[in-house]
Amino acid sequence: METAIDIRKRQLAAFSLLGGLLPVNVLADDSNASDSQGPITLVVGYPPGGATDTLARLLATHFARQLGQNVVVENRPGAASNIAADAVSRAAPDGRTLYIGTRSNTIHKAMYSHFDFDMSSDFAAIALLARMPNVMVTSAQGPIASIGDVIALAKAHPGILTYASTGVASDTHLLGELFQRESRTKLLHVPYRGGAAAMVDVVGGRIDLLIFSLAGALPYLKKGSVRAIAVMAQQRVPLLPDVPTMEESGILGVDLETWFGLLAPSGTSPARISELNEHANHVLLHRRFQSAFMTQGYVAPLTPNTPGTFANLIAEEAERWTSLIRERGIKPA
């Protein structure tokens, strides 16, 4: 199991590629900082140490240097990150409170009726930051070695084979439901409050399967405590060259990567959105940042992206996953 010390070492290794700036409260050069502007807060809807949190801290180093402002990463976990999203939607639209959004935020209306924010009208899209392949893992000591094994066991014992998720309506849950639909199998869903607890039970063989982000799974794969049986991506990933894709394993339609994007409260000025988009594209195309991303398992866009293209992605995702939630009868925990 990856300890807090292991997570800290992994993050610091990535930060060293960017000059070793501080990982939490990232300080800008005092000669460039504008006290009147105040600090920028990047809000993350998950606990420290996960894929979204790590990305936010990498991004914070760039913004501190380029904007000449202090940058703070604030973690507000809960409700598959929608507690944080709700809070940011109500923040002042001054460009100083920003949010790292994920797929989970596009389906909040279908899952959580008590949140009244709307991703399309209450947020201003800034830029798609990165994508990340997901990987299906099982205990290294268990009997499952391939997707073929999963399907054979699931069909022989419907509803008995277990798969963990990082929470109801999380990426890991939705992708698991999609896998069941496309493979025509029935698994038993076991939600956890986060990836670390889920991984503990997978390593120990108490849970059969977990679909997890590549960044979250890598430390356990390197230690040999879990086995990767397929990646959910359109092609094999360089960090796991021997692991087949779902399509190569015979399952079509589940090659969907996790994505991360930068948003601001609606009403933020177009000039500020354009400025933040320019800086986001600058970091994503920078060689050192690309190297840091690759080390952590992220895939950054290879060309500049616009607020409009990211807004279109959010709309498409909302339609796709809301439909799946209704089809599968997914309800809040």
PDB file of N, CA and C in Angstrom, residues 138-230:
ATOM      1  N   THR A 138      -6.285  -5.993 -10.492  1.00  0.00           N
ATOM      2  CA  THR A 138      -6.721  -7.038  -9.575  1.00  0.00           C
ATOM      3  C   THR A 138      -5.537  -7.409  -8.691  1.00  0.00           C
ATOM      4  N   SER A 139      -5.759  -8.155  -7.640  1.00  0.00           N
ATOM      5  CA  SER A 139      -4.669  -8.563  -6.771  1.00  0.00           C
ATOM      6  C   SER A 139      -3.640  -9.382  -7.542  1.00  0.00           C
ATOM      7  N   ALA A 140      -2.377  -9.085  -7.293  1.00  0.00           N
ATOM      8  CA  ALA A 140      -1.311  -9.835  -7.962  1.00  0.00           C
ATOM      9  C   ALA A 140      -1.323 -11.299  -7.553  1.00  0.00           C
ATOM     10  N   GLN A 141      -1.934 -11.609  -6.421  1.00  0.00           N
ATOM     11  CA  GLN A 141      -1.979 -12.989  -5.938  1.00  0.00           C
ATOM     12  C   GLN A 141      -3.263 -13.708  -6.350  1.00  0.00           C
ATOM     13  N   GLY A 142      -4.161 -13.007  -7.030  1.00  0.00           N
ATOM     14  CA  GLY A 142      -5.447 -13.589  -7.388  1.00  0.00           C
ATOM     15  C   GLY A 142      -5.408 -14.389  -8.679  1.00  0.00           C
ATOM     16  N   PRO A 143      -6.534 -15.010  -9.032  1.00  0.00           N
ATOM     17  CA  PRO A 143      -6.584 -15.896 -10.197  1.00  0.00           C
ATOM     18  C   PRO A 143      -6.852 -15.182 -11.521  1.00  0.00           C
ATOM     19  N   ILE A 144      -7.215 -13.890 -11.473  1.00  0.00           N
ATOM     20  CA  ILE A 144      -7.602 -13.177 -12.688  1.00  0.00           C
ATOM     21  C   ILE A 144      -6.364 -12.629 -13.397  1.00  0.00           C
ATOM     22  N   ALA A 145      -6.216 -12.990 -14.677  1.00  0.00           N
ATOM     23  CA  ALA A 145      -5.048 -12.548 -15.436  1.00  0.00           C
ATOM     24  C   ALA A 145      -5.414 -11.780 -16.696  1.00  0.00           C
ATOM     25  N   SER A 146      -6.681 -11.757 -17.062  1.00  0.00           N
ATOM     26  CA  SER A 146      -7.085 -11.114 -18.313  1.00  0.00           C
ATOM     27  C   SER A 146      -8.554 -10.726 -18.249  1.00  0.00           C
ATOM     28  N   ILE A 147      -8.980  -9.921 -19.219  1.00  0.00           N
ATOM     29  CA  ILE A 147     -10.391  -9.574 -19.333  1.00  0.00           C
ATOM     30  C   ILE A 147     -11.212 -10.822 -19.631  1.00  0.00           C
ATOM     31  N   GLY A 148     -10.629 -11.746 -20.370  1.00  0.00           N
ATOM     32  CA  GLY A 148     -11.313 -13.014 -20.626  1.00  0.00           C
ATOM     33  C   GLY A 148     -11.657 -13.744 -19.340  1.00  0.00           C
ATOM     34  N   ASP A 149     -10.736 -13.700 -18.369  1.00  0.00           N
ATOM     35  CA  ASP A 149     -11.004 -14.320 -17.070  1.00  0.00           C
ATOM     36  C   ASP A 149     -12.141 -13.615 -16.342  1.00  0.00           C
ATOM     37  N   VAL A 150     -12.151 -12.277 -16.414  1.00  0.00           N
ATOM     38  CA  VAL A 150     -13.212 -11.502 -15.758  1.00  0.00           C
ATOM     39  C   VAL A 150     -14.575 -11.893 -16.319  1.00  0.00           C
ATOM     40  N   ILE A 151     -14.668 -11.935 -17.637  1.00  0.00           N
ATOM     41  CA  ILE A 151     -15.947 -12.240 -18.279  1.00  0.00           C
ATOM     42  C   ILE A 151     -16.387 -13.663 -17.965  1.00  0.00           C
ATOM     43  N   ALA A 152     -15.457 -14.601 -18.027  1.00  0.00           N
ATOM     44  CA  ALA A 152     -15.802 -16.002 -17.747  1.00  0.00           C
ATOM     45  C   ALA A 152     -16.304 -16.160 -16.316  1.00  0.00           C
ATOM     46  N   LEU A 153     -15.623 -15.542 -15.348  1.00  0.00           N
ATOM     47  CA  LEU A 153     -16.030 -15.652 -13.952  1.00  0.00           C
ATOM     48  C   LEU A 153     -17.357 -14.932 -13.702  1.00  0.00           C
ATOM     49  N   ALA A 154     -17.520 -13.755 -14.327  1.00  0.00           N
ATOM     50  CA  ALA A 154     -18.743 -12.981 -14.113  1.00  0.00           C
ATOM     51  C   ALA A 154     -19.960 -13.688 -14.695  1.00  0.00           C
ATOM     52  N   LYS A 155     -19.790 -14.348 -15.804  1.00  0.00           N
ATOM     53  CA  LYS A 155     -20.926 -15.048 -16.420  1.00  0.00           C
ATOM     54  C   LYS A 155     -21.220 -16.375 -15.719  1.00  0.00           C
ATOM     55  N   ALA A 156     -20.190 -16.968 -15.143  1.00  0.00           N
ATOM     56  CA  ALA A 156     -20.412 -18.205 -14.389  1.00  0.00           C
ATOM     57  C   ALA A 156     -21.049 -17.923 -13.033  1.00  0.00           C
ATOM     58  N   HIS A 157     -20.755 -16.730 -12.481  1.00  0.00           N
ATOM     59  CA  HIS A 157     -21.269 -16.362 -11.154  1.00  0.00           C
ATOM     60  C   HIS A 157     -21.774 -14.922 -11.199  1.00  0.00           C
ATOM     61  N   PRO A 158     -22.914 -14.653 -11.837  1.00  0.00           N
ATOM     62  CA  PRO A 158     -23.426 -13.281 -11.973  1.00  0.00           C
ATOM     63  C   PRO A 158     -23.636 -12.602 -10.622  1.00  0.00           C
ATOM     64  N   GLY A 159     -23.132 -11.367 -10.508  1.00  0.00           N
ATOM     65  CA  GLY A 159     -23.327 -10.586  -9.301  1.00  0.00           C
ATOM     66  C   GLY A 159     -22.451 -10.974  -8.131  1.00  0.00           C
ATOM     67  N   ILE A 160     -21.518 -11.868  -8.335  1.00  0.00           N
ATOM     68  CA  ILE A 160     -20.633 -12.312  -7.249  1.00  0.00           C
ATOM     69  C   ILE A 160     -19.270 -11.639  -7.334  1.00  0.00           C
ATOM     70  N   LEU A 161     -18.734 -11.521  -8.534  1.00  0.00           N
ATOM     71  CA  LEU A 161     -17.435 -10.876  -8.720  1.00  0.00           C
ATOM     72  C   LEU A 161     -17.566  -9.396  -8.330  1.00  0.00           C
ATOM     73  N   THR A 162     -16.656  -8.910  -7.505  1.00  0.00           N
ATOM     74  CA  THR A 162     -16.780  -7.550  -6.970  1.00  0.00           C
ATOM     75  C   THR A 162     -15.851  -6.568  -7.682  1.00  0.00           C
ATOM     76  N   TYR A 163     -16.315  -5.328  -7.790  1.00  0.00           N
ATOM     77  CA  TYR A 163     -15.421  -4.267  -8.260  1.00  0.00           C
ATOM     78  C   TYR A 163     -15.610  -3.045  -7.366  1.00  0.00           C
ATOM     79  N   ALA A 164     -14.490  -2.448  -7.002  1.00  0.00           N
ATOM     80  CA  ALA A 164     -14.497  -1.276  -6.127  1.00  0.00           C
ATOM     81  C   ALA A 164     -14.548  -0.006  -6.955  1.00  0.00           C
ATOM     82  N   SER A 165     -15.020   1.066  -6.330  1.00  0.00           N
ATOM     83  CA  SER A 165     -14.953   2.392  -6.940  1.00  0.00           C
ATOM     84  C   SER A 165     -14.569   3.387  -5.874  1.00  0.00           C
ATOM     85  N   THR A 166     -14.231   4.602  -6.311  1.00  0.00           N
ATOM     86  CA  THR A 166     -13.866   5.653  -5.364  1.00  0.00           C
ATOM     87  C   THR A 166     -15.080   6.457  -4.923  1.00  0.00           C
ATOM     88  N   GLY A 167     -16.266   5.896  -5.121  1.00  0.00           N
ATOM     89  CA  GLY A 167     -17.493   6.526  -4.668  1.00  0.00           C
ATOM     90  C   GLY A 167     -18.589   6.431  -5.705  1.00  0.00           C
ATOM     91  N   VAL A 168     -19.831   6.489  -5.252  1.00  0.00           N
ATOM     92  CA  VAL A 168     -20.977   6.440  -6.165  1.00  0.00           C
ATOM     93  C   VAL A 168     -20.911   7.634  -7.123  1.00  0.00           C
ATOM     94  N   ALA A 169     -21.058   7.341  -8.422  1.00  0.00           N
ATOM     95  CA  ALA A 169     -21.047   8.331  -9.507  1.00  0.00           C
ATOM     96  C   ALA A 169     -19.659   8.899  -9.780  1.00  0.00           C
ATOM     97  N   SER A 170     -18.626   8.299  -9.195  1.00  0.00           N
ATOM     98  CA  SER A 170     -17.264   8.693  -9.548  1.00  0.00           C
ATOM     99  C   SER A 170     -16.916   8.116 -10.915  1.00  0.00           C
ATOM    100  N   ASP A 171     -15.805   8.592 -11.475  1.00  0.00           N
ATOM    101  CA  ASP A 171     -15.331   8.038 -12.746  1.00  0.00           C
ATOM    102  C   ASP A 171     -15.215   6.520 -12.680  1.00  0.00           C
ATOM    103  N   THR A 172     -14.637   6.034 -11.595  1.00  0.00           N
ATOM    104  CA  THR A 172     -14.393   4.603 -11.474  1.00  0.00           C
ATOM    105  C   THR A 172     -15.694   3.808 -11.431  1.00  0.00           C
ATOM    106  N   HIS A 173     -16.725   4.377 -10.823  1.00  0.00           N
ATOM    107  CA  HIS A 173     -18.038   3.724 -10.793  1.00  0.00           C
ATOM    108  C   HIS A 173     -18.679   3.727 -12.179  1.00  0.00           C
ATOM    109  N   LEU A 174     -18.706   4.886 -12.816  1.00  0.00           N
ATOM    110  CA  LEU A 174     -19.356   4.996 -14.121  1.00  0.00           C
ATOM    111  C   LEU A 174     -18.678   4.119 -15.170  1.00  0.00           C
ATOM    112  N   LEU A 175     -17.356   4.074 -15.144  1.00  0.00           N
ATOM    113  CA  LEU A 175     -16.648   3.229 -16.098  1.00  0.00           C
ATOM    114  C   LEU A 175     -16.911   1.750 -15.825  1.00  0.00           C
ATOM    115  N   GLY A 176     -17.078   1.409 -14.549  1.00  0.00           N
ATOM    116  CA  GLY A 176     -17.433   0.031 -14.217  1.00  0.00           C
ATOM    117  C   GLY A 176     -18.808  -0.344 -14.734  1.00  0.00           C
ATOM    118  N   GLU A 177     -19.757   0.585 -14.637  1.00  0.00           N
ATOM    119  CA  GLU A 177     -21.096   0.341 -15.176  1.00  0.00           C
ATOM    120  C   GLU A 177     -21.053   0.217 -16.697  1.00  0.00           C
ATOM    121  N   LEU A 178     -20.256   1.056 -17.324  1.00  0.00           N
ATOM    122  CA  LEU A 178     -20.110   0.990 -18.782  1.00  0.00           C
ATOM    123  C   LEU A 178     -19.493  -0.344 -19.194  1.00  0.00           C
ATOM    124  N   PHE A 179     -18.493  -0.797 -18.451  1.00  0.00           N
ATOM    125  CA  PHE A 179     -17.868  -2.086 -18.749  1.00  0.00           C
ATOM    126  C   PHE A 179     -18.884  -3.220 -18.657  1.00  0.00           C
ATOM    127  N   GLN A 180     -19.709  -3.202 -17.619  1.00  0.00           N
ATOM    128  CA  GLN A 180     -20.724  -4.254 -17.473  1.00  0.00           C
ATOM    129  C   GLN A 180     -21.698  -4.259 -18.652  1.00  0.00           C
ATOM    130  N   ARG A 181     -22.110  -3.065 -19.064  1.00  0.00           N
ATOM    131  CA  ARG A 181     -23.057  -2.986 -20.177  1.00  0.00           C
ATOM    132  C   ARG A 181     -22.446  -3.530 -21.461  1.00  0.00           C
ATOM    133  N   GLU A 182     -21.226  -3.130 -21.752  1.00  0.00           N
ATOM    134  CA  GLU A 182     -20.614  -3.530 -23.018  1.00  0.00           C
ATOM    135  C   GLU A 182     -20.131  -4.974 -23.009  1.00  0.00           C
ATOM    136  N   SER A 183     -19.811  -5.515 -21.844  1.00  0.00           N
ATOM    137  CA  SER A 183     -19.361  -6.911 -21.756  1.00  0.00           C
ATOM    138  C   SER A 183     -20.503  -7.877 -21.443  1.00  0.00           C
ATOM    139  N   ARG A 184     -21.700  -7.300 -21.201  1.00  0.00           N
ATOM    140  CA  ARG A 184     -22.895  -8.084 -20.862  1.00  0.00           C
ATOM    141  C   ARG A 184     -22.636  -8.972 -19.637  1.00  0.00           C
ATOM    142  N   THR A 185     -22.077  -8.351 -18.621  1.00  0.00           N
ATOM    143  CA  THR A 185     -21.807  -9.066 -17.371  1.00  0.00           C
ATOM    144  C   THR A 185     -22.477  -8.330 -16.226  1.00  0.00           C
ATOM    145  N   LYS A 186     -22.544  -8.989 -15.082  1.00  0.00           N
ATOM    146  CA  LYS A 186     -23.099  -8.373 -13.867  1.00  0.00           C
ATOM    147  C   LYS A 186     -22.088  -8.545 -12.749  1.00  0.00           C
ATOM    148  N   LEU A 187     -21.564  -7.409 -12.261  1.00  0.00           N
ATOM    149  CA  LEU A 187     -20.618  -7.397 -11.162  1.00  0.00           C
ATOM    150  C   LEU A 187     -21.275  -6.775  -9.931  1.00  0.00           C
ATOM    151  N   LEU A 188     -20.665  -6.961  -8.781  1.00  0.00           N
ATOM    152  CA  LEU A 188     -21.153  -6.354  -7.542  1.00  0.00           C
ATOM    153  C   LEU A 188     -20.328  -5.118  -7.239  1.00  0.00           C
ATOM    154  N   HIS A 189     -20.977  -3.948  -7.249  1.00  0.00           N
ATOM    155  CA  HIS A 189     -20.287  -2.687  -7.004  1.00  0.00           C
ATOM    156  C   HIS A 189     -20.099  -2.451  -5.510  1.00  0.00           C
ATOM    157  N   VAL A 190     -18.865  -2.104  -5.122  1.00  0.00           N
ATOM    158  CA  VAL A 190     -18.547  -1.798  -3.723  1.00  0.00           C
ATOM    159  C   VAL A 190     -17.905  -0.414  -3.681  1.00  0.00           C
ATOM    160  N   PRO A 191     -18.667   0.625  -3.312  1.00  0.00           N
ATOM    161  CA  PRO A 191     -18.102   1.985  -3.289  1.00  0.00           C
ATOM    162  C   PRO A 191     -17.271   2.248  -2.043  1.00  0.00           C
ATOM    163  N   TYR A 192     -16.202   3.024  -2.217  1.00  0.00           N
ATOM    164  CA  TYR A 192     -15.348   3.450  -1.114  1.00  0.00           C
ATOM    165  C   TYR A 192     -15.315   4.978  -1.099  1.00  0.00           C
ATOM    166  N   ARG A 193     -14.756   5.541  -0.039  1.00  0.00           N
ATOM    167  CA  ARG A 193     -14.655   6.996   0.062  1.00  0.00           C
ATOM    168  C   ARG A 193     -13.457   7.545  -0.697  1.00  0.00           C
ATOM    169  N   GLY A 194     -12.588   6.695  -1.131  1.00  0.00           N
ATOM    170  CA  GLY A 194     -11.409   7.144  -1.882  1.00  0.00           C
ATOM    171  C   GLY A 194     -10.640   5.966  -2.418  1.00  0.00           C
ATOM    172  N   GLY A 195      -9.656   6.264  -3.278  1.00  0.00           N
ATOM    173  CA  GLY A 195      -8.914   5.204  -3.940  1.00  0.00           C
ATOM    174  C   GLY A 195      -8.002   4.418  -3.026  1.00  0.00           C
ATOM    175  N   ALA A 196      -7.417   5.067  -2.002  1.00  0.00           N
ATOM    176  CA  ALA A 196      -6.471   4.371  -1.131  1.00  0.00           C
ATOM    177  C   ALA A 196      -7.134   3.212  -0.400  1.00  0.00           C
ATOM    178  N   ALA A 197      -8.320   3.457   0.162  1.00  0.00           N
ATOM    179  CA  ALA A 197      -9.027   2.397   0.888  1.00  0.00           C
ATOM    180  C   ALA A 197      -9.455   1.279  -0.050  1.00  0.00           C
ATOM    181  N   ALA A 198      -9.902   1.638  -1.249  1.00  0.00           N
ATOM    182  CA  ALA A 198     -10.297   0.623  -2.221  1.00  0.00           C
ATOM    183  C   ALA A 198      -9.113  -0.242  -2.614  1.00  0.00           C
ATOM    184  N   MET A 199      -7.965   0.410  -2.823  1.00  0.00           N
ATOM    185  CA  MET A 199      -6.782  -0.334  -3.259  1.00  0.00           C
ATOM    186  C   MET A 199      -6.287  -1.298  -2.182  1.00  0.00           C
ATOM    187  N   VAL A 200      -6.431  -0.917  -0.923  1.00  0.00           N
ATOM    188  CA  VAL A 200      -6.022  -1.805   0.172  1.00  0.00           C
ATOM    189  C   VAL A 200      -6.756  -3.149   0.070  1.00  0.00           C
ATOM    190  N   ASP A 201      -8.056  -3.085  -0.192  1.00  0.00           N
ATOM    191  CA  ASP A 201      -8.838  -4.314  -0.247  1.00  0.00           C
ATOM    192  C   ASP A 201      -8.614  -5.089  -1.540  1.00  0.00           C
ATOM    193  N   VAL A 202      -8.241  -4.396  -2.609  1.00  0.00           N
ATOM    194  CA  VAL A 202      -7.877  -5.102  -3.839  1.00  0.00           C
ATOM    195  C   VAL A 202      -6.556  -5.837  -3.632  1.00  0.00           C
ATOM    196  N   VAL A 203      -5.582  -5.151  -3.066  1.00  0.00           N
ATOM    197  CA  VAL A 203      -4.280  -5.775  -2.796  1.00  0.00           C
ATOM    198  C   VAL A 203      -4.450  -7.008  -1.919  1.00  0.00           C
ATOM    199  N   GLY A 204      -5.329  -6.898  -0.908  1.00  0.00           N
ATOM    200  CA  GLY A 204      -5.542  -8.011   0.012  1.00  0.00           C
ATOM    201  C   GLY A 204      -6.438  -9.104  -0.525  1.00  0.00           C
ATOM    202  N   GLY A 205      -6.974  -8.932  -1.730  1.00  0.00           N
ATOM    203  CA  GLY A 205      -7.819  -9.966  -2.324  1.00  0.00           C
ATOM    204  C   GLY A 205      -9.247  -9.964  -1.818  1.00  0.00           C
ATOM    205  N   ARG A 206      -9.630  -8.946  -1.045  1.00  0.00           N
ATOM    206  CA  ARG A 206     -11.006  -8.888  -0.540  1.00  0.00           C
ATOM    207  C   ARG A 206     -11.969  -8.313  -1.581  1.00  0.00           C
ATOM    208  N   ILE A 207     -11.418  -7.599  -2.560  1.00  0.00           N
ATOM    209  CA  ILE A 207     -12.168  -7.078  -3.701  1.00  0.00           C
ATOM    210  C   ILE A 207     -11.483  -7.587  -4.952  1.00  0.00           C
ATOM    211  N   ASP A 208     -12.287  -8.000  -5.943  1.00  0.00           N
ATOM    212  CA  ASP A 208     -11.708  -8.625  -7.131  1.00  0.00           C
ATOM    213  C   ASP A 208     -11.110  -7.635  -8.110  1.00  0.00           C
ATOM    214  N   LEU A 209     -11.787  -6.506  -8.335  1.00  0.00           N
ATOM    215  CA  LEU A 209     -11.379  -5.601  -9.408  1.00  0.00           C
ATOM    216  C   LEU A 209     -11.486  -4.142  -8.968  1.00  0.00           C
ATOM    217  N   LEU A 210     -10.686  -3.298  -9.610  1.00  0.00           N
ATOM    218  CA  LEU A 210     -10.792  -1.857  -9.432  1.00  0.00           C
ATOM    219  C   LEU A 210     -10.378  -1.194 -10.738  1.00  0.00           C
ATOM    220  N   ILE A 211     -11.227  -0.289 -11.238  1.00  0.00           N
ATOM    221  CA  ILE A 211     -10.844   0.568 -12.359  1.00  0.00           C
ATOM    222  C   ILE A 211     -10.346   1.856 -11.746  1.00  0.00           C
ATOM    223  N   PHE A 212      -9.091   2.191 -12.027  1.00  0.00           N
ATOM    224  CA  PHE A 212      -8.452   3.298 -11.329  1.00  0.00           C
ATOM    225  C   PHE A 212      -7.635   4.117 -12.310  1.00  0.00           C
ATOM    226  N   SER A 213      -7.372   5.368 -11.968  1.00  0.00           N
ATOM    227  CA  SER A 213      -6.521   6.196 -12.821  1.00  0.00           C
ATOM    228  C   SER A 213      -5.117   5.603 -12.866  1.00  0.00           C
ATOM    229  N   LEU A 214      -4.445   5.828 -13.994  1.00  0.00           N
ATOM    230  CA  LEU A 214      -3.086   5.314 -14.135  1.00  0.00           C
ATOM    231  C   LEU A 214      -2.179   5.866 -13.044  1.00  0.00           C
ATOM    232  N   ALA A 215      -2.328   7.165 -12.726  1.00  0.00           N
ATOM    233  CA  ALA A 215      -1.489   7.768 -11.684  1.00  0.00           C
ATOM    234  C   ALA A 215      -1.702   7.089 -10.339  1.00  0.00           C
ATOM    235  N   GLY A 216      -2.962   6.774 -10.016  1.00  0.00           N
ATOM    236  CA  GLY A 216      -3.249   6.135  -8.742  1.00  0.00           C
ATOM    237  C   GLY A 216      -2.772   4.703  -8.671  1.00  0.00           C
ATOM    238  N   ALA A 217      -2.785   4.026  -9.802  1.00  0.00           N
ATOM    239  CA  ALA A 217      -2.422   2.601  -9.820  1.00  0.00           C
ATOM    240  C   ALA A 217      -0.921   2.369  -9.922  1.00  0.00           C
ATOM    241  N   LEU A 218      -0.189   3.313 -10.506  1.00  0.00           N
ATOM    242  CA  LEU A 218       1.233   3.088 -10.792  1.00  0.00           C
ATOM    243  C   LEU A 218       2.068   2.656  -9.585  1.00  0.00           C
ATOM    244  N   PRO A 219       1.961   3.312  -8.417  1.00  0.00           N
ATOM    245  CA  PRO A 219       2.799   2.879  -7.295  1.00  0.00           C
ATOM    246  C   PRO A 219       2.575   1.418  -6.914  1.00  0.00           C
ATOM    247  N   TYR A 220       1.340   0.946  -6.994  1.00  0.00           N
ATOM    248  CA  TYR A 220       1.027  -0.440  -6.632  1.00  0.00           C
ATOM    249  C   TYR A 220       1.492  -1.410  -7.711  1.00  0.00           C
ATOM    250  N   LEU A 221       1.424  -0.973  -8.955  1.00  0.00           N
ATOM    251  CA  LEU A 221       1.923  -1.807 -10.052  1.00  0.00           C
ATOM    252  C   LEU A 221       3.434  -1.956  -9.970  1.00  0.00           C
ATOM    253  N   LYS A 222       4.111  -0.863  -9.624  1.00  0.00           N
ATOM    254  CA  LYS A 222       5.568  -0.915  -9.514  1.00  0.00           C
ATOM    255  C   LYS A 222       6.019  -1.825  -8.368  1.00  0.00           C
ATOM    256  N   LYS A 223       5.226  -1.842  -7.309  1.00  0.00           N
ATOM    257  CA  LYS A 223       5.556  -2.706  -6.173  1.00  0.00           C
ATOM    258  C   LYS A 223       5.174  -4.160  -6.422  1.00  0.00           C
ATOM    259  N   GLY A 224       4.352  -4.396  -7.443  1.00  0.00           N
ATOM    260  CA  GLY A 224       3.921  -5.760  -7.733  1.00  0.00           C
ATOM    261  C   GLY A 224       2.793  -6.245  -6.860  1.00  0.00           C
ATOM    262  N   SER A 225       2.090  -5.333  -6.196  1.00  0.00           N
ATOM    263  CA  SER A 225       1.006  -5.752  -5.307  1.00  0.00           C
ATOM    264  C   SER A 225      -0.323  -5.902  -6.047  1.00  0.00           C
ATOM    265  N   VAL A 226      -0.437  -5.310  -7.240  1.00  0.00           N
ATOM    266  CA  VAL A 226      -1.613  -5.522  -8.079  1.00  0.00           C
ATOM    267  C   VAL A 226      -1.161  -5.854  -9.497  1.00  0.00           C
ATOM    268  N   ARG A 227      -2.079  -6.414 -10.256  1.00  0.00           N
ATOM    269  CA  ARG A 227      -1.821  -6.789 -11.644  1.00  0.00           C
ATOM    270  C   ARG A 227      -2.761  -5.999 -12.547  1.00  0.00           C
ATOM    271  N   ALA A 228      -2.216  -5.368 -13.582  1.00  0.00           N
ATOM    272  CA  ALA A 228      -3.043  -4.666 -14.567  1.00  0.00           C
ATOM    273  C   ALA A 228      -3.476  -5.645 -15.637  1.00  0.00           C
ATOM    274  N   ILE A 229      -4.794  -5.675 -15.919  1.00  0.00           N
ATOM    275  CA  ILE A 229      -5.272  -6.618 -16.931  1.00  0.00           C
ATOM    276  C   ILE A 229      -5.766  -5.927 -18.196  1.00  0.00           C
ATOM    277  N   ALA A 230      -6.028  -4.627 -18.142  1.00  0.00           N
ATOM    278  CA  ALA A 230      -6.403  -3.880 -19.340  1.00  0.00           C
ATOM    279  C   ALA A 230      -6.385  -2.395 -19.041  1.00  0.00           C
TER     280      ALA A 230
END
